Amino acid sequence: MTEPLLVIDDVHVAYPAKGWRRPPFHALKGVSLDIMPGECVGLVGESGSGKTTLGRAVLGLAPVTGGSIRYRGAEIGNLSRRSRRKLSDEIQVVFQDPYSSLNPSLTIEQSLTEPLRVKKVSAADASLRVRTLLDQVGLPSNAAGRLPREFSGGQRQRIAIARALALDPRVIVCDEPVSALDLSTQARVLELFKDIQDATGVAYLFVSHDLAVVRHLSHRVAVMYRGEIVEYGPGDEVTSDPEHPYTRRLLLAAPVPDPVLQEQRRADRDRLLDSQDEMALRLDAV
Ligand SMILES: Nc1ncnc2c1ncn2[C@@H]1O[C@H](COP(=O)(O)OP(=O)(O)OP(=O)(O)O)[C@@H](O)[C@H]1O
Ligand SMILES: [Mg+2]
C-alpha cells in the first residue's frame, strides 16, 4: 500500500495574544488529515476557520503547540537543517494574491530563475528550464523578458504556479489561488492545476472558501469549522451528500446563477439554520 506523503496528526496551533495576560487564540484544535502522493485534498470553510493556518503549519510557519506533521515519515518539526532545506524545495506554495506574490522589479525570467540559481543550476540550464515552465503553464516563451505589471491577474497566477513548480515539488499548498480571479479565468486556472497534477503527480492541499471550486479538483475534501475538521471524505460524497449541518450550510451558501433556484436555496438554508441539526452544531461549537 502506498504511504501518505503528508500526515497531519492532531495538530494544535495557538497564536499568542497581543494583550497582557490575555489567553492565546486557539486557531487549530486537533486537526488530522493525510495527503497521498498525487492527491488533491480540498480544504474548505468560512473565513477565520483556520484554513490558512493549517497551510502555514505545513510550511512550518505557524506556532504549532501540539500534535505532529510528518512528511514522508519524518517529523517536520525536528529535521536537521539539511533535511529542512530539502523539505522546503519539496513543499511549495501558491497564494491568493497574484499581484503581491511576484517581485515587481524582476522580469519573469529572473523570478523563475531565482530558486534554480540557489540550487546552483547553470545559467544555460536555468534558462531552458524557464522556457519549459512557461510552456507548462500556458504562457509564451517571450513572457520571460517581461515584468509582472505587463500581465493580467490570471497570467500572474500562472507565473506564480510556474515558480512553485521550478524545483519539482511533491506538494503544493494552494491558498485560495483562484479566489482573486474572475469566473472564466478561475475555470482556466483550475484546469491548469489539474493538468499539472496529471502530468507531474504533485499533490495539492487546496484551500478555498468555495466548495464549488474544490469540488472540481479534489479527490478528498476536508471541511473546517472553527479550527476543527468537521467532515473529511471523498470529494463527491462530501459535496453532494454532506453529513454535517455546517457543510450543508456551506453548500447552500454557494451562489447559483438561476435566481429561482437561488431563492429556493436561501429558503432551504434558513430552514436548516432553524433545524435540530443546527442546534446541535451550535452546542458542539461552544
Ligand atoms: N498571526 C496571527 N495572530 C493571531 N491570530 C491569528 C493570526 N493569524 C490568524 N489568526 C486568527 O486565526 C484564525 C484563523 O485564521 P486563518 O487565516 O487561518 O483563517 P482562514 O480560514 O484562512 O480565513 P480566510 O478564509 O479569511 O482566509 C482567525 O480567527 C484569525 O484571526
Ligand atoms: Mg485564509
PDB file of C-alpha atoms and ligand atoms in Angstrom:
ATOM      1  CA  MET A   1       0.000   0.000   0.000  1.00  0.00           C
ATOM      2  CA  THR A   2       1.194   3.499  -0.742  1.00  0.00           C
ATOM      3  CA  GLU A   3       2.219   5.537   2.255  1.00  0.00           C
ATOM      4  CA  PRO A   4       0.747   9.015   2.686  1.00  0.00           C
ATOM      5  CA  LEU A   5       3.067  11.818   1.681  1.00  0.00           C
ATOM      6  CA  LEU A   6       1.940  14.106   4.426  1.00  0.00           C
ATOM      7  CA  VAL A   7       0.323  13.175   7.714  1.00  0.00           C
ATOM      8  CA  ILE A   8      -1.182  15.884   9.873  1.00  0.00           C
ATOM      9  CA  ASP A   9      -1.994  14.348  13.210  1.00  0.00           C
ATOM     10  CA  ASP A  10      -3.960  16.084  15.964  1.00  0.00           C
ATOM     11  CA  VAL A  11      -2.317  19.425  15.262  1.00  0.00           C
ATOM     12  CA  HIS A  12      -2.934  22.373  17.537  1.00  0.00           C
ATOM     13  CA  VAL A  13      -1.962  25.941  16.771  1.00  0.00           C
ATOM     14  CA  ALA A  14      -2.248  28.750  19.294  1.00  0.00           C
ATOM     15  CA  TYR A  15      -1.438  32.343  18.398  1.00  0.00           C
ATOM     16  CA  PRO A  16      -0.084  34.320  21.347  1.00  0.00           C
ATOM     17  CA  ALA A  17      -2.476  37.083  22.356  1.00  0.00           C
ATOM     18  CA  LYS A  18      -1.481  40.688  21.842  1.00  0.00           C
ATOM     19  CA  GLY A  19      -2.670  41.989  25.169  1.00  0.00           C
ATOM     20  CA  TRP A  20      -1.071  41.405  28.532  1.00  0.00           C
ATOM     21  CA  ARG A  21      -2.287  38.259  30.299  1.00  0.00           C
ATOM     22  CA  ARG A  22      -4.758  37.537  27.531  1.00  0.00           C
ATOM     23  CA  PRO A  23      -5.090  33.847  26.711  1.00  0.00           C
ATOM     24  CA  PRO A  24      -3.673  32.651  23.369  1.00  0.00           C
ATOM     25  CA  PHE A  25      -6.059  32.183  20.462  1.00  0.00           C
ATOM     26  CA  HIS A  26      -6.542  28.528  19.518  1.00  0.00           C
ATOM     27  CA  ALA A  27      -6.759  28.630  15.742  1.00  0.00           C
ATOM     28  CA  LEU A  28      -6.426  24.850  15.245  1.00  0.00           C
ATOM     29  CA  LYS A  29      -7.838  22.444  17.782  1.00  0.00           C
ATOM     30  CA  GLY A  30      -6.646  18.950  16.953  1.00  0.00           C
ATOM     31  CA  VAL A  31      -6.674  18.766  13.180  1.00  0.00           C
ATOM     32  CA  SER A  32      -5.866  15.473  11.473  1.00  0.00           C
ATOM     33  CA  LEU A  33      -5.673  14.721   7.785  1.00  0.00           C
ATOM     34  CA  ASP A  34      -3.368  12.986   5.370  1.00  0.00           C
ATOM     35  CA  ILE A  35      -2.437  13.526   1.761  1.00  0.00           C
ATOM     36  CA  MET A  36      -1.408  10.739  -0.592  1.00  0.00           C
ATOM     37  CA  PRO A  37       1.152  11.233  -3.355  1.00  0.00           C
ATOM     38  CA  GLY A  38      -0.534  12.855  -6.338  1.00  0.00           C
ATOM     39  CA  GLU A  39      -3.707  13.574  -4.417  1.00  0.00           C
ATOM     40  CA  CYS A  40      -5.612  16.831  -4.188  1.00  0.00           C
ATOM     41  CA  VAL A  41      -7.131  17.421  -0.778  1.00  0.00           C
ATOM     42  CA  GLY A  42      -9.520  20.347  -0.754  1.00  0.00           C
ATOM     43  CA  LEU A  43      -9.847  22.357   2.418  1.00  0.00           C
ATOM     44  CA  VAL A  44     -12.978  24.465   2.716  1.00  0.00           C
ATOM     45  CA  GLY A  45     -14.519  26.531   5.437  1.00  0.00           C
ATOM     46  CA  GLU A  46     -15.707  30.025   6.174  1.00  0.00           C
ATOM     47  CA  SER A  47     -13.392  32.954   6.785  1.00  0.00           C
ATOM     48  CA  GLY A  48     -11.421  32.561  10.013  1.00  0.00           C
ATOM     49  CA  SER A  49     -11.981  28.804  10.283  1.00  0.00           C
ATOM     50  CA  GLY A  50      -8.220  28.133  10.187  1.00  0.00           C
ATOM     51  CA  LYS A  51      -7.516  27.102   6.580  1.00  0.00           C
ATOM     52  CA  THR A  52      -4.535  29.376   6.029  1.00  0.00           C
ATOM     53  CA  THR A  53      -3.238  28.480   9.474  1.00  0.00           C
ATOM     54  CA  LEU A  54      -3.206  24.805   8.518  1.00  0.00           C
ATOM     55  CA  GLY A  55      -1.378  25.587   5.276  1.00  0.00           C
ATOM     56  CA  ARG A  56       1.144  27.660   7.210  1.00  0.00           C
ATOM     57  CA  ALA A  57       1.607  24.868   9.740  1.00  0.00           C
ATOM     58  CA  VAL A  58       2.519  22.508   6.894  1.00  0.00           C
ATOM     59  CA  LEU A  59       5.023  25.075   5.647  1.00  0.00           C
ATOM     60  CA  GLY A  60       6.496  25.346   9.136  1.00  0.00           C
ATOM     61  CA  LEU A  61       5.230  28.908   9.558  1.00  0.00           C
ATOM     62  CA  ALA A  62       2.598  28.604  12.288  1.00  0.00           C
ATOM     63  CA  PRO A  63       3.093  28.277  16.052  1.00  0.00           C
ATOM     64  CA  VAL A  64       2.244  24.577  16.378  1.00  0.00           C
ATOM     65  CA  THR A  65       1.638  23.767  20.032  1.00  0.00           C
ATOM     66  CA  GLY A  66       0.675  20.115  19.783  1.00  0.00           C
ATOM     67  CA  GLY A  67       0.349  17.094  17.538  1.00  0.00           C
ATOM     68  CA  SER A  68       2.619  16.183  14.676  1.00  0.00           C
ATOM     69  CA  ILE A  69       3.150  16.846  10.993  1.00  0.00           C
ATOM     70  CA  ARG A  70       5.086  14.162   9.176  1.00  0.00           C
ATOM     71  CA  TYR A  71       6.380  14.421   5.656  1.00  0.00           C
ATOM     72  CA  ARG A  72       7.346  11.054   4.163  1.00  0.00           C
ATOM     73  CA  GLY A  73       7.512   9.629   7.648  1.00  0.00           C
ATOM     74  CA  ALA A  74       9.725  12.328   9.183  1.00  0.00           C
ATOM     75  CA  GLU A  75       8.503  14.828  11.741  1.00  0.00           C
ATOM     76  CA  ILE A  76       8.928  18.249  10.104  1.00  0.00           C
ATOM     77  CA  GLY A  77       9.424  19.984  13.446  1.00  0.00           C
ATOM     78  CA  ASN A  78      12.726  18.299  14.205  1.00  0.00           C
ATOM     79  CA  LEU A  79      14.509  17.887  10.913  1.00  0.00           C
ATOM     80  CA  SER A  80      18.200  18.629  10.512  1.00  0.00           C
ATOM     81  CA  ARG A  81      18.969  21.844   8.702  1.00  0.00           C
ATOM     82  CA  ARG A  82      19.835  19.943   5.556  1.00  0.00           C
ATOM     83  CA  SER A  83      16.604  17.941   5.506  1.00  0.00           C
ATOM     84  CA  ARG A  84      14.677  21.094   6.237  1.00  0.00           C
ATOM     85  CA  ARG A  85      16.146  22.740   3.163  1.00  0.00           C
ATOM     86  CA  LYS A  86      15.209  19.729   1.073  1.00  0.00           C
ATOM     87  CA  LEU A  87      11.735  19.844   2.541  1.00  0.00           C
ATOM     88  CA  SER A  88      11.317  23.472   1.586  1.00  0.00           C
ATOM     89  CA  ASP A  89      12.107  22.504  -2.022  1.00  0.00           C
ATOM     90  CA  GLU A  90       9.569  19.719  -1.966  1.00  0.00           C
ATOM     91  CA  ILE A  91       6.697  21.652  -0.374  1.00  0.00           C
ATOM     92  CA  GLN A  92       5.852  24.814  -2.278  1.00  0.00           C
ATOM     93  CA  VAL A  93       3.072  27.364  -2.005  1.00  0.00           C
ATOM     94  CA  VAL A  94       0.826  29.437  -4.263  1.00  0.00           C
ATOM     95  CA  PHE A  95      -1.002  32.328  -2.609  1.00  0.00           C
ATOM     96  CA  GLN A  96      -4.220  34.104  -3.395  1.00  0.00           C
ATOM     97  CA  ASP A  97      -2.921  37.458  -4.491  1.00  0.00           C
ATOM     98  CA  PRO A  98      -1.085  37.285  -7.797  1.00  0.00           C
ATOM     99  CA  TYR A  99      -0.256  40.987  -7.523  1.00  0.00           C
ATOM    100  CA  SER A 100       1.820  40.843  -4.377  1.00  0.00           C
ATOM    101  CA  SER A 101       3.346  37.390  -4.819  1.00  0.00           C
ATOM    102  CA  LEU A 102       5.775  38.429  -7.574  1.00  0.00           C
ATOM    103  CA  ASN A 103       8.602  40.916  -7.158  1.00  0.00           C
ATOM    104  CA  PRO A 104       7.515  43.817  -9.423  1.00  0.00           C
ATOM    105  CA  SER A 105      11.061  44.805 -10.340  1.00  0.00           C
ATOM    106  CA  LEU A 106      12.187  41.367 -11.556  1.00  0.00           C
ATOM    107  CA  THR A 107      11.472  40.030 -15.027  1.00  0.00           C
ATOM    108  CA  ILE A 108       9.572  36.770 -15.172  1.00  0.00           C
ATOM    109  CA  GLU A 109      12.805  35.007 -16.119  1.00  0.00           C
ATOM    110  CA  GLN A 110      14.574  36.456 -13.069  1.00  0.00           C
ATOM    111  CA  SER A 111      11.715  35.452 -10.761  1.00  0.00           C
ATOM    112  CA  LEU A 112      11.615  31.916 -12.110  1.00  0.00           C
ATOM    113  CA  THR A 113      15.400  31.546 -12.156  1.00  0.00           C
ATOM    114  CA  GLU A 114      15.866  32.626  -8.551  1.00  0.00           C
ATOM    115  CA  PRO A 115      15.083  29.263  -6.917  1.00  0.00           C
ATOM    116  CA  LEU A 116      17.138  27.483  -9.577  1.00  0.00           C
ATOM    117  CA  ARG A 117      20.212  29.623  -9.081  1.00  0.00           C
ATOM    118  CA  VAL A 118      20.067  28.985  -5.342  1.00  0.00           C
ATOM    119  CA  LYS A 119      20.364  25.308  -6.318  1.00  0.00           C
ATOM    120  CA  LYS A 120      23.460  26.174  -8.400  1.00  0.00           C
ATOM    121  CA  VAL A 121      21.758  25.293 -11.668  1.00  0.00           C
ATOM    122  CA  SER A 122      23.847  26.772 -14.515  1.00  0.00           C
ATOM    123  CA  ALA A 123      22.550  29.880 -16.293  1.00  0.00           C
ATOM    124  CA  ALA A 124      22.029  27.965 -19.525  1.00  0.00           C
ATOM    125  CA  ASP A 125      20.097  25.135 -17.844  1.00  0.00           C
ATOM    126  CA  ALA A 126      18.049  27.614 -15.817  1.00  0.00           C
ATOM    127  CA  SER A 127      17.097  29.466 -18.964  1.00  0.00           C
ATOM    128  CA  LEU A 128      15.983  26.234 -20.606  1.00  0.00           C
ATOM    129  CA  ARG A 129      14.014  25.299 -17.513  1.00  0.00           C
ATOM    130  CA  VAL A 130      12.247  28.681 -17.575  1.00  0.00           C
ATOM    131  CA  ARG A 131      11.030  28.037 -21.169  1.00  0.00           C
ATOM    132  CA  THR A 132       9.748  24.613 -20.134  1.00  0.00           C
ATOM    133  CA  LEU A 133       7.957  26.043 -17.089  1.00  0.00           C
ATOM    134  CA  LEU A 134       6.342  28.839 -19.103  1.00  0.00           C
ATOM    135  CA  ASP A 135       5.186  26.326 -21.651  1.00  0.00           C
ATOM    136  CA  GLN A 136       3.807  24.098 -18.897  1.00  0.00           C
ATOM    137  CA  VAL A 137       1.633  26.902 -17.522  1.00  0.00           C
ATOM    138  CA  GLY A 138       0.463  28.008 -20.957  1.00  0.00           C
ATOM    139  CA  LEU A 139       2.475  31.213 -21.381  1.00  0.00           C
ATOM    140  CA  PRO A 140       4.542  32.117 -24.455  1.00  0.00           C
ATOM    141  CA  SER A 141       8.315  31.994 -24.067  1.00  0.00           C
ATOM    142  CA  ASN A 142       8.589  35.721 -24.812  1.00  0.00           C
ATOM    143  CA  ALA A 143       6.932  36.266 -21.421  1.00  0.00           C
ATOM    144  CA  ALA A 144      10.347  35.612 -19.887  1.00  0.00           C
ATOM    145  CA  GLY A 145      11.756  39.082 -20.516  1.00  0.00           C
ATOM    146  CA  ARG A 146       8.707  40.990 -19.305  1.00  0.00           C
ATOM    147  CA  LEU A 147       7.764  42.446 -15.929  1.00  0.00           C
ATOM    148  CA  PRO A 148       4.818  41.307 -13.759  1.00  0.00           C
ATOM    149  CA  ARG A 149       2.875  44.527 -14.390  1.00  0.00           C
ATOM    150  CA  GLU A 150       2.557  43.573 -18.052  1.00  0.00           C
ATOM    151  CA  PHE A 151       0.372  40.593 -17.146  1.00  0.00           C
ATOM    152  CA  SER A 152      -3.239  40.089 -16.090  1.00  0.00           C
ATOM    153  CA  GLY A 153      -4.176  38.523 -12.759  1.00  0.00           C
ATOM    154  CA  GLY A 154      -4.741  35.121 -14.352  1.00  0.00           C
ATOM    155  CA  GLN A 155      -1.414  35.246 -16.167  1.00  0.00           C
ATOM    156  CA  ARG A 156       0.384  36.283 -13.000  1.00  0.00           C
ATOM    157  CA  GLN A 157      -1.146  33.345 -11.214  1.00  0.00           C
ATOM    158  CA  ARG A 158       0.241  31.126 -13.979  1.00  0.00           C
ATOM    159  CA  ILE A 159       3.667  32.653 -13.344  1.00  0.00           C
ATOM    160  CA  ALA A 160       3.332  32.025  -9.603  1.00  0.00           C
ATOM    161  CA  ILE A 161       2.437  28.414 -10.397  1.00  0.00           C
ATOM    162  CA  ALA A 162       5.457  28.123 -12.689  1.00  0.00           C
ATOM    163  CA  ARG A 163       7.689  29.383  -9.906  1.00  0.00           C
ATOM    164  CA  ALA A 164       6.206  26.902  -7.441  1.00  0.00           C
ATOM    165  CA  LEU A 165       6.937  24.133  -9.954  1.00  0.00           C
ATOM    166  CA  ALA A 166      10.540  25.177 -10.622  1.00  0.00           C
ATOM    167  CA  LEU A 167      12.097  22.727  -8.171  1.00  0.00           C
ATOM    168  CA  ASP A 168       9.783  19.786  -8.917  1.00  0.00           C
ATOM    169  CA  PRO A 169       7.886  19.832  -5.618  1.00  0.00           C
ATOM    170  CA  ARG A 170       5.848  16.909  -4.349  1.00  0.00           C
ATOM    171  CA  VAL A 171       3.272  19.020  -2.542  1.00  0.00           C
ATOM    172  CA  ILE A 172       1.919  22.481  -3.275  1.00  0.00           C
ATOM    173  CA  VAL A 173      -0.097  24.320  -0.651  1.00  0.00           C
ATOM    174  CA  CYS A 174      -2.531  26.386  -2.710  1.00  0.00           C
ATOM    175  CA  ASP A 175      -4.139  29.060  -0.550  1.00  0.00           C
ATOM    176  CA  GLU A 176      -7.188  30.432  -2.387  1.00  0.00           C
ATOM    177  CA  PRO A 177      -5.180  30.534  -5.619  1.00  0.00           C
ATOM    178  CA  VAL A 178      -8.154  31.393  -7.825  1.00  0.00           C
ATOM    179  CA  SER A 179     -10.272  33.491  -5.462  1.00  0.00           C
ATOM    180  CA  ALA A 180      -8.993  36.806  -6.824  1.00  0.00           C
ATOM    181  CA  LEU A 181      -9.748  35.850 -10.428  1.00  0.00           C
ATOM    182  CA  ASP A 182     -12.923  36.374 -12.411  1.00  0.00           C
ATOM    183  CA  LEU A 183     -15.035  33.287 -13.060  1.00  0.00           C
ATOM    184  CA  SER A 184     -13.856  32.333 -16.547  1.00  0.00           C
ATOM    185  CA  THR A 185     -10.199  32.868 -15.625  1.00  0.00           C
ATOM    186  CA  GLN A 186     -10.835  30.815 -12.488  1.00  0.00           C
ATOM    187  CA  ALA A 187     -12.054  27.901 -14.569  1.00  0.00           C
ATOM    188  CA  ARG A 188      -8.994  28.022 -16.834  1.00  0.00           C
ATOM    189  CA  VAL A 189      -6.517  28.239 -13.958  1.00  0.00           C
ATOM    190  CA  LEU A 190      -8.273  25.340 -12.199  1.00  0.00           C
ATOM    191  CA  GLU A 191      -7.906  23.325 -15.404  1.00  0.00           C
ATOM    192  CA  LEU A 192      -4.210  24.179 -15.344  1.00  0.00           C
ATOM    193  CA  PHE A 193      -3.862  22.913 -11.764  1.00  0.00           C
ATOM    194  CA  LYS A 194      -5.490  19.685 -12.851  1.00  0.00           C
ATOM    195  CA  ASP A 195      -3.316  19.250 -15.969  1.00  0.00           C
ATOM    196  CA  ILE A 196      -0.180  19.893 -13.938  1.00  0.00           C
ATOM    197  CA  GLN A 197      -1.200  17.311 -11.395  1.00  0.00           C
ATOM    198  CA  ASP A 198      -1.891  14.759 -14.126  1.00  0.00           C
ATOM    199  CA  ALA A 199       1.463  15.471 -15.743  1.00  0.00           C
ATOM    200  CA  THR A 200       3.695  15.678 -12.665  1.00  0.00           C
ATOM    201  CA  GLY A 201       1.935  13.722  -9.911  1.00  0.00           C
ATOM    202  CA  VAL A 202       2.302  16.645  -7.483  1.00  0.00           C
ATOM    203  CA  ALA A 203      -0.091  16.632  -4.507  1.00  0.00           C
ATOM    204  CA  TYR A 204      -2.146  19.665  -3.506  1.00  0.00           C
ATOM    205  CA  LEU A 205      -3.536  20.947  -0.264  1.00  0.00           C
ATOM    206  CA  PHE A 206      -6.055  23.174  -1.958  1.00  0.00           C
ATOM    207  CA  VAL A 207      -7.586  25.828   0.275  1.00  0.00           C
ATOM    208  CA  SER A 208     -10.750  27.650  -0.710  1.00  0.00           C
ATOM    209  CA  HIS A 209     -13.790  29.130   0.948  1.00  0.00           C
ATOM    210  CA  ASP A 210     -15.774  27.965  -2.078  1.00  0.00           C
ATOM    211  CA  LEU A 211     -16.972  24.358  -2.199  1.00  0.00           C
ATOM    212  CA  ALA A 212     -17.694  24.640  -5.910  1.00  0.00           C
ATOM    213  CA  VAL A 213     -14.022  25.360  -6.571  1.00  0.00           C
ATOM    214  CA  VAL A 214     -12.609  22.448  -4.568  1.00  0.00           C
ATOM    215  CA  ARG A 215     -15.255  20.037  -5.759  1.00  0.00           C
ATOM    216  CA  HIS A 216     -13.909  20.318  -9.271  1.00  0.00           C
ATOM    217  CA  LEU A 217     -10.363  19.403  -8.353  1.00  0.00           C
ATOM    218  CA  SER A 218     -10.274  17.459  -5.106  1.00  0.00           C
ATOM    219  CA  HIS A 219     -10.092  13.741  -4.572  1.00  0.00           C
ATOM    220  CA  ARG A 220     -10.952  14.279  -0.941  1.00  0.00           C
ATOM    221  CA  VAL A 221     -12.442  17.284   0.780  1.00  0.00           C
ATOM    222  CA  ALA A 222     -11.989  18.395   4.388  1.00  0.00           C
ATOM    223  CA  VAL A 223     -14.417  20.888   5.853  1.00  0.00           C
ATOM    224  CA  MET A 224     -13.119  23.169   8.586  1.00  0.00           C
ATOM    225  CA  TYR A 225     -15.217  24.881  11.160  1.00  0.00           C
ATOM    226  CA  ARG A 226     -13.710  26.981  13.929  1.00  0.00           C
ATOM    227  CA  GLY A 227     -10.348  25.274  13.968  1.00  0.00           C
ATOM    228  CA  GLU A 228     -11.617  21.737  13.601  1.00  0.00           C
ATOM    229  CA  ILE A 229     -12.283  19.408  10.710  1.00  0.00           C
ATOM    230  CA  VAL A 230     -15.953  18.529  10.866  1.00  0.00           C
ATOM    231  CA  GLU A 231     -16.100  16.427   7.732  1.00  0.00           C
ATOM    232  CA  TYR A 232     -13.488  14.625   5.653  1.00  0.00           C
ATOM    233  CA  GLY A 233     -14.084  12.238   2.807  1.00  0.00           C
ATOM    234  CA  PRO A 234     -14.255  11.607  -0.919  1.00  0.00           C
ATOM    235  CA  GLY A 235     -14.945  14.862  -2.768  1.00  0.00           C
ATOM    236  CA  ASP A 236     -18.184  13.776  -4.397  1.00  0.00           C
ATOM    237  CA  GLU A 237     -19.634  12.439  -1.134  1.00  0.00           C
ATOM    238  CA  VAL A 238     -18.799  15.488   0.936  1.00  0.00           C
ATOM    239  CA  THR A 239     -20.033  17.877  -1.704  1.00  0.00           C
ATOM    240  CA  SER A 240     -23.170  16.044  -2.825  1.00  0.00           C
ATOM    241  CA  ASP A 241     -24.276  14.325   0.345  1.00  0.00           C
ATOM    242  CA  PRO A 242     -22.702  16.084   3.316  1.00  0.00           C
ATOM    243  CA  GLU A 243     -23.282  14.646   6.763  1.00  0.00           C
ATOM    244  CA  HIS A 244     -22.501  17.672   8.811  1.00  0.00           C
ATOM    245  CA  PRO A 245     -25.032  20.529   9.009  1.00  0.00           C
ATOM    246  CA  TYR A 246     -22.234  23.055   8.645  1.00  0.00           C
ATOM    247  CA  THR A 247     -21.183  21.520   5.319  1.00  0.00           C
ATOM    248  CA  ARG A 248     -24.781  21.572   4.149  1.00  0.00           C
ATOM    249  CA  ARG A 249     -24.977  25.225   5.001  1.00  0.00           C
ATOM    250  CA  LEU A 250     -21.741  25.885   3.153  1.00  0.00           C
ATOM    251  CA  LEU A 251     -23.134  24.134   0.068  1.00  0.00           C
ATOM    252  CA  LEU A 252     -26.294  26.178   0.187  1.00  0.00           C
ATOM    253  CA  ALA A 253     -24.273  29.342   0.593  1.00  0.00           C
ATOM    254  CA  ALA A 254     -22.549  28.883  -2.776  1.00  0.00           C
ATOM    255  CA  PRO A 255     -24.367  31.130  -5.236  1.00  0.00           C
ATOM    256  CA  VAL A 256     -26.073  29.587  -8.254  1.00  0.00           C
ATOM    257  CA  PRO A 257     -26.765  31.569 -11.439  1.00  0.00           C
ATOM    258  CA  ASP A 258     -30.513  30.787 -11.509  1.00  0.00           C
ATOM    259  CA  PRO A 259     -32.420  33.321  -9.345  1.00  0.00           C
ATOM    260  CA  VAL A 260     -35.385  30.992  -8.735  1.00  0.00           C
ATOM    261  CA  LEU A 261     -33.085  28.199  -7.636  1.00  0.00           C
ATOM    262  CA  GLN A 262     -31.090  30.645  -5.551  1.00  0.00           C
ATOM    263  CA  GLU A 263     -34.261  31.789  -3.790  1.00  0.00           C
ATOM    264  CA  GLN A 264     -35.142  28.157  -3.102  1.00  0.00           C
ATOM    265  CA  ARG A 265     -31.693  27.506  -1.685  1.00  0.00           C
ATOM    266  CA  ARG A 266     -31.833  30.541   0.528  1.00  0.00           C
ATOM    267  CA  ALA A 267     -35.123  29.241   1.956  1.00  0.00           C
ATOM    268  CA  ASP A 268     -33.555  25.811   2.451  1.00  0.00           C
ATOM    269  CA  ARG A 269     -30.645  27.355   4.235  1.00  0.00           C
ATOM    270  CA  ASP A 270     -32.846  29.354   6.558  1.00  0.00           C
ATOM    271  CA  ARG A 271     -34.811  26.250   7.370  1.00  0.00           C
ATOM    272  CA  LEU A 272     -31.595  24.412   8.076  1.00  0.00           C
ATOM    273  CA  LEU A 273     -30.478  27.152  10.397  1.00  0.00           C
ATOM    274  CA  ASP A 274     -33.554  26.589  12.489  1.00  0.00           C
ATOM    275  CA  SER A 275     -33.345  22.835  12.480  1.00  0.00           C
ATOM    276  CA  GLN A 276     -32.367  20.492  15.250  1.00  0.00           C
ATOM    277  CA  ASP A 277     -29.106  19.809  13.467  1.00  0.00           C
ATOM    278  CA  GLU A 278     -28.158  23.397  13.678  1.00  0.00           C
ATOM    279  CA  MET A 279     -28.932  23.468  17.382  1.00  0.00           C
ATOM    280  CA  ALA A 280     -26.634  20.501  17.821  1.00  0.00           C
ATOM    281  CA  LEU A 281     -23.979  22.276  15.818  1.00  0.00           C
ATOM    282  CA  ARG A 282     -24.232  25.351  17.992  1.00  0.00           C
ATOM    283  CA  LEU A 283     -23.942  23.218  21.100  1.00  0.00           C
ATOM    284  CA  ASP A 284     -20.906  21.470  19.601  1.00  0.00           C
ATOM    285  CA  ALA A 285     -19.274  24.754  18.925  1.00  0.00           C
ATOM    286  CA  VAL A 286     -19.407  26.239  22.403  1.00  0.00           C
TER     287      VAL A 286
HETATM  288  N1  LIG B   1      -0.736  35.775  13.165  1.00  0.00           N
HETATM  289  C1  LIG B   1      -1.880  35.674  13.826  1.00  0.00           C
HETATM  290  N2  LIG B   1      -2.004  36.102  15.100  1.00  0.00           N
HETATM  291  C2  LIG B   1      -3.166  35.986  15.781  1.00  0.00           C
HETATM  292  N3  LIG B   1      -4.279  35.419  15.284  1.00  0.00           N
HETATM  293  C3  LIG B   1      -4.239  34.966  14.009  1.00  0.00           C
HETATM  294  C4  LIG B   1      -3.043  35.063  13.219  1.00  0.00           C
HETATM  295  N4  LIG B   1      -3.293  34.518  12.003  1.00  0.00           N
HETATM  296  C5  LIG B   1      -4.587  34.112  12.039  1.00  0.00           C
HETATM  297  N5  LIG B   1      -5.154  34.373  13.233  1.00  0.00           N
HETATM  298  C6  LIG B   1      -6.525  34.029  13.638  1.00  0.00           C
HETATM  299  O1  LIG B   1      -6.721  32.639  13.468  1.00  0.00           O
HETATM  300  C7  LIG B   1      -7.995  32.355  12.922  1.00  0.00           C
HETATM  301  C8  LIG B   1      -7.847  31.542  11.673  1.00  0.00           C
HETATM  302  O2  LIG B   1      -7.250  32.354  10.671  1.00  0.00           O
HETATM  303  P1  LIG B   1      -6.934  31.812   9.219  1.00  0.00           P
HETATM  304  O3  LIG B   1      -6.241  32.902   8.493  1.00  0.00           O
HETATM  305  O4  LIG B   1      -6.243  30.506   9.322  1.00  0.00           O
HETATM  306  O5  LIG B   1      -8.406  31.591   8.636  1.00  0.00           O
HETATM  307  P2  LIG B   1      -8.872  31.243   7.160  1.00  0.00           P
HETATM  308  O6  LIG B   1      -9.769  30.067   7.275  1.00  0.00           O
HETATM  309  O7  LIG B   1      -7.689  31.129   6.262  1.00  0.00           O
HETATM  310  O8  LIG B   1      -9.750  32.506   6.769  1.00  0.00           O
HETATM  311  P3  LIG B   1      -9.919  33.273   5.363  1.00  0.00           P
HETATM  312  O9  LIG B   1     -10.919  32.455   4.576  1.00  0.00           O
HETATM  313  O10 LIG B   1     -10.454  34.586   5.731  1.00  0.00           O
HETATM  314  O11 LIG B   1      -8.575  33.334   4.696  1.00  0.00           O
HETATM  315  C9  LIG B   1      -8.675  33.702  12.698  1.00  0.00           C
HETATM  316  O12 LIG B   1      -9.553  33.930  13.756  1.00  0.00           O
HETATM  317  C10 LIG B   1      -7.531  34.690  12.711  1.00  0.00           C
HETATM  318  O13 LIG B   1      -7.961  35.916  13.217  1.00  0.00           O
HETATM  319 MG    MG B   2      -7.038  32.192   4.573  1.00  0.00          MG
END
